[in-house]
Amino acid sequence: DQQVKQNSPSLSVQEGRISILNCDYTNSMFDYFLWYKKYPAEGPTFLISISSIKDKNEDGRFTVFLNKSAKHLSLHIVPSQPGDSAVYFCAARGTGSARQLTFGSGTQLTVLP
Amino acid sequence: EAQVTQNPRYLITVTGKKLTVTCSQNMNHEYMSWYRQDPGLGLRQIYYSMNVEVTDKGDVPEGYKVSRKEKRNFPLILESPSPNQTSLYFCASSRQRWDTQYFGPGTRLTVL
């Protein structure tokens, strides 16, 4: 059973608009969440993260929101640019001896010029 | 330049022919890991290593072996590849298990 779910395999957005990528998780013991971005023929690269003690973290055009009661995570990109077109993976980190990352299945974002 | 390298980048082989995918990092990271990426399933961890000579199974270890004889290298070995191991493989490293991971460029493996 997938503990981290990205229910939208793809998303298309017009350049300049907001992109919202969503992620749901089931394990309430996750204490840290990350977003990775992946271009074709490259490995995933770290984008932004958030600790479970926060509900928002911002880095330039990228903001991650965490709603712990809903076990929901979202990544907002404003304004979206064509260079943001990539696959976005959310990941969650467990606690204690299980402190490794569990990844979602990814969302392909396409920003249309 | 800090990086994780993998070789080969692309490989087509046949069932049962042993192969090794190499992984090397130049960041002196303790933790290294192998993932496979399959459509609809995201990244699933195969094996990981907390340090030299310390390896452990991830979520999908069947059919794979690893070794960690040196800190910088973490090869993935398929003793008898099968078609269901056709996938995109990523090696990753981080300072510690809980730190942000740096990924290699990936190895696309096809087993006929």
Coordinates of C-alpha atoms in Angstrom, one line a residue:
Chain A
D1 CA 0.0 0.0 0.0
Q2 CA 1.5 3.3 -1.1
Q3 CA 2.1 5.6 1.9
V4 CA 2.7 8.6 -0.2
K5 CA 0.3 9.3 -3.1
Q6 CA 0.3 11.7 -5.9
N7 CA -3.1 11.2 -7.5
S8 CA -2.6 13.4 -10.6
P9 CA -0.1 11.8 -13.0
S10 CA -0.1 15.0 -15.1
L11 CA -0.9 18.7 -15.0
S12 CA -0.9 21.4 -17.7
V13 CA -0.7 25.1 -16.8
Q14 CA -0.4 28.3 -18.8
E15 CA 2.9 30.2 -18.4
G16 CA 2.5 32.9 -15.7
R17 CA -0.3 31.1 -13.9
I18 CA 0.0 29.2 -10.7
S19 CA 0.8 25.5 -10.6
I20 CA -0.4 23.4 -7.7
L21 CA 0.9 19.9 -7.2
N22 CA -0.7 17.8 -4.5
C23 CA 0.5 14.9 -2.4
D24 CA -1.3 12.8 0.3
Y25 CA 0.2 10.6 2.9
T26 CA -1.1 8.0 5.3
N27 CA 1.6 7.6 7.9
S28 CA 1.2 10.2 10.7
M29 CA 4.8 9.4 11.8
F30 CA 6.4 11.2 8.8
D31 CA 8.3 14.2 10.2
Y32 CA 9.8 15.8 7.1
F33 CA 8.6 16.2 3.6
L34 CA 10.5 17.0 0.4
W35 CA 9.8 17.8 -3.2
Y36 CA 12.1 16.7 -6.0
K37 CA 12.1 17.8 -9.6
K38 CA 13.2 15.5 -12.5
Y39 CA 14.0 16.5 -16.0
P40 CA 14.2 13.8 -18.8
A41 CA 17.5 11.9 -18.8
E42 CA 18.5 13.4 -15.5
G43 CA 18.2 12.3 -11.9
P44 CA 15.8 13.9 -9.4
T45 CA 17.1 17.1 -7.8
F46 CA 16.0 18.5 -4.5
L47 CA 13.6 21.4 -4.7
I48 CA 12.2 22.4 -1.4
S49 CA 11.3 20.8 1.9
I50 CA 9.2 21.3 5.0
S51 CA 9.4 20.1 8.6
S52 CA 6.2 18.7 10.2
I53 CA 6.4 21.5 12.8
K54 CA 5.7 24.1 10.1
D55 CA 2.8 24.6 7.8
K56 CA 4.5 26.6 5.1
N57 CA 7.9 27.1 3.6
E58 CA 8.8 29.4 0.8
D59 CA 11.7 29.7 -1.6
G60 CA 11.4 32.2 -4.4
R61 CA 8.6 31.1 -6.7
F62 CA 8.1 27.8 -4.8
T63 CA 6.0 27.4 -1.7
V64 CA 5.2 24.1 0.0
F65 CA 2.2 23.9 2.3
L66 CA 1.6 21.2 4.9
N67 CA -1.8 20.3 6.3
K68 CA -1.1 17.7 9.0
S69 CA -4.7 17.1 10.0
A70 CA -5.6 16.3 6.4
K71 CA -2.2 14.5 5.8
H72 CA -1.8 16.6 2.7
L73 CA 1.1 18.4 1.1
S74 CA 1.1 20.8 -1.8
L75 CA 3.6 22.6 -3.9
H76 CA 2.7 26.0 -5.4
I77 CA 4.8 27.5 -8.3
V78 CA 4.0 31.1 -9.0
P79 CA 4.5 32.3 -11.7
S80 CA 4.9 29.1 -13.7
Q81 CA 7.6 29.1 -16.4
P82 CA 8.2 26.7 -19.3
G83 CA 11.5 25.6 -17.7
D84 CA 9.4 24.3 -14.8
S85 CA 8.1 21.5 -17.0
A86 CA 9.3 18.4 -15.3
V87 CA 8.2 15.4 -13.2
Y88 CA 7.7 16.4 -9.5
F89 CA 8.0 13.8 -6.8
C90 CA 7.0 14.3 -3.2
A91 CA 8.8 12.4 -0.6
A92 CA 8.3 11.8 3.1
R93 CA 10.7 10.8 5.8
G94 CA 9.9 8.5 8.6
T95 CA 11.1 8.7 12.2
G96 CA 13.3 6.5 14.4
S97 CA 14.9 3.5 12.8
A98 CA 12.8 4.0 9.6
R99 CA 14.3 7.4 8.7
Q100 CA 14.4 6.9 5.0
L101 CA 12.4 8.5 2.2
T102 CA 9.2 7.2 0.8
F103 CA 8.4 8.7 -2.6
G104 CA 5.2 9.3 -4.4
S105 CA 4.6 8.2 -8.0
G106 CA 5.3 11.7 -9.5
T107 CA 3.3 14.3 -11.4
Q108 CA 4.3 15.5 -14.9
L109 CA 3.9 19.3 -15.0
T110 CA 3.8 20.9 -18.4
V111 CA 3.9 24.7 -18.5
L112 CA 2.5 25.9 -21.9
P113 CA 4.0 29.1 -23.4
Chain B
E1 CA 31.9 19.4 -9.0
A2 CA 29.9 17.4 -6.4
Q3 CA 28.2 14.6 -8.2
V4 CA 26.9 11.1 -8.3
T5 CA 27.9 9.1 -11.4
Q6 CA 26.4 5.9 -12.8
N7 CA 27.6 3.6 -15.6
P8 CA 26.3 2.6 -18.0
R9 CA 23.6 5.1 -18.7
Y10 CA 21.8 2.7 -21.1
L11 CA 22.0 -1.1 -21.2
I12 CA 20.1 -3.8 -23.1
T13 CA 20.8 -7.3 -22.1
V14 CA 19.3 -10.8 -22.1
T15 CA 17.7 -12.9 -19.4
G16 CA 20.2 -14.5 -17.1
K17 CA 23.3 -12.6 -18.2
K18 CA 24.9 -11.2 -15.1
L19 CA 25.4 -7.4 -15.0
T20 CA 26.7 -4.7 -12.7
V21 CA 25.7 -1.0 -12.7
T22 CA 28.3 1.1 -11.0
C23 CA 27.7 4.1 -8.8
S24 CA 30.2 6.6 -7.4
Q25 CA 30.0 9.8 -5.4
N26 CA 32.7 12.4 -4.7
M27 CA 31.0 14.0 -1.7
N28 CA 32.3 11.7 1.1
H29 CA 28.7 10.8 1.9
E30 CA 28.1 8.0 4.4
Y31 CA 24.7 7.0 3.0
M32 CA 24.1 5.5 -0.5
S33 CA 21.0 4.0 -2.0
W34 CA 19.6 2.4 -5.1
Y35 CA 16.1 3.1 -6.4
R36 CA 14.1 1.9 -9.4
Q37 CA 11.5 4.0 -11.1
D38 CA 8.5 2.4 -12.8
P39 CA 5.5 4.1 -14.3
G40 CA 2.8 4.7 -11.7
L41 CA 5.0 3.5 -8.9
G42 CA 7.4 6.3 -8.4
L43 CA 10.8 5.7 -6.9
R44 CA 11.2 2.5 -4.8
Q45 CA 14.2 1.7 -2.8
I46 CA 16.1 -1.5 -3.6
Y47 CA 19.1 -1.5 -1.2
Y48 CA 20.8 1.1 0.9
S49 CA 24.1 1.4 2.7
M50 CA 24.7 3.4 5.9
N51 CA 28.5 3.1 5.6
V52 CA 31.3 0.9 4.3
E53 CA 30.5 -2.8 4.7
V54 CA 27.0 -2.0 6.0
T55 CA 24.1 -2.7 3.6
D56 CA 20.5 -3.5 4.0
K57 CA 17.4 -4.3 2.0
G58 CA 15.0 -1.6 0.9
D59 CA 11.4 -2.2 -0.3
V60 CA 12.1 -4.2 -3.4
P61 CA 15.4 -6.1 -3.0
E62 CA 14.6 -9.4 -4.7
G63 CA 16.9 -10.2 -7.6
Y64 CA 19.5 -7.6 -6.7
K65 CA 22.8 -7.6 -4.7
V66 CA 25.0 -4.7 -3.6
S67 CA 28.3 -4.2 -2.0
R68 CA 30.0 -1.3 -0.3
K69 CA 33.8 -2.0 -0.1
E70 CA 34.7 1.7 -0.4
K71 CA 32.9 4.8 0.8
R72 CA 32.6 6.3 -2.7
N73 CA 31.3 3.2 -4.6
F74 CA 28.1 1.3 -4.4
P75 CA 27.6 -1.1 -7.3
L76 CA 24.3 -2.8 -8.0
I77 CA 24.5 -6.4 -9.2
L78 CA 21.9 -8.4 -11.1
E79 CA 23.1 -12.0 -10.9
S80 CA 20.4 -13.3 -13.3
P81 CA 18.4 -10.5 -14.8
S82 CA 14.8 -11.1 -15.7
P83 CA 12.4 -9.0 -17.9
N84 CA 10.6 -7.7 -14.8
Q85 CA 13.8 -5.9 -13.9
T86 CA 13.5 -3.7 -16.9
S87 CA 13.4 -0.3 -15.4
L88 CA 15.1 3.1 -14.8
Y89 CA 17.6 2.9 -11.9
F90 CA 18.9 5.7 -9.8
C91 CA 21.8 5.7 -7.3
A92 CA 21.6 8.4 -4.6
S93 CA 23.8 9.5 -1.7
S94 CA 23.6 11.8 1.3
R95 CA 25.6 12.7 4.3
Q96 CA 23.3 10.7 6.6
R97 CA 20.3 8.6 6.1
W98 CA 17.9 11.4 6.9
D99 CA 19.6 14.1 4.8
T100 CA 18.6 15.4 1.4
Q101 CA 19.7 12.9 -1.2
Y102 CA 21.7 13.6 -4.3
F103 CA 20.8 11.4 -7.3
G104 CA 22.8 10.1 -10.2
P105 CA 21.6 10.6 -13.8
G106 CA 20.0 7.2 -14.0
T107 CA 20.6 3.9 -15.9
R108 CA 17.9 2.7 -18.3
L109 CA 18.0 -1.1 -18.3
T110 CA 16.2 -3.3 -20.7
V111 CA 16.2 -7.1 -20.1
L112 CA 15.0 -9.1 -23.1

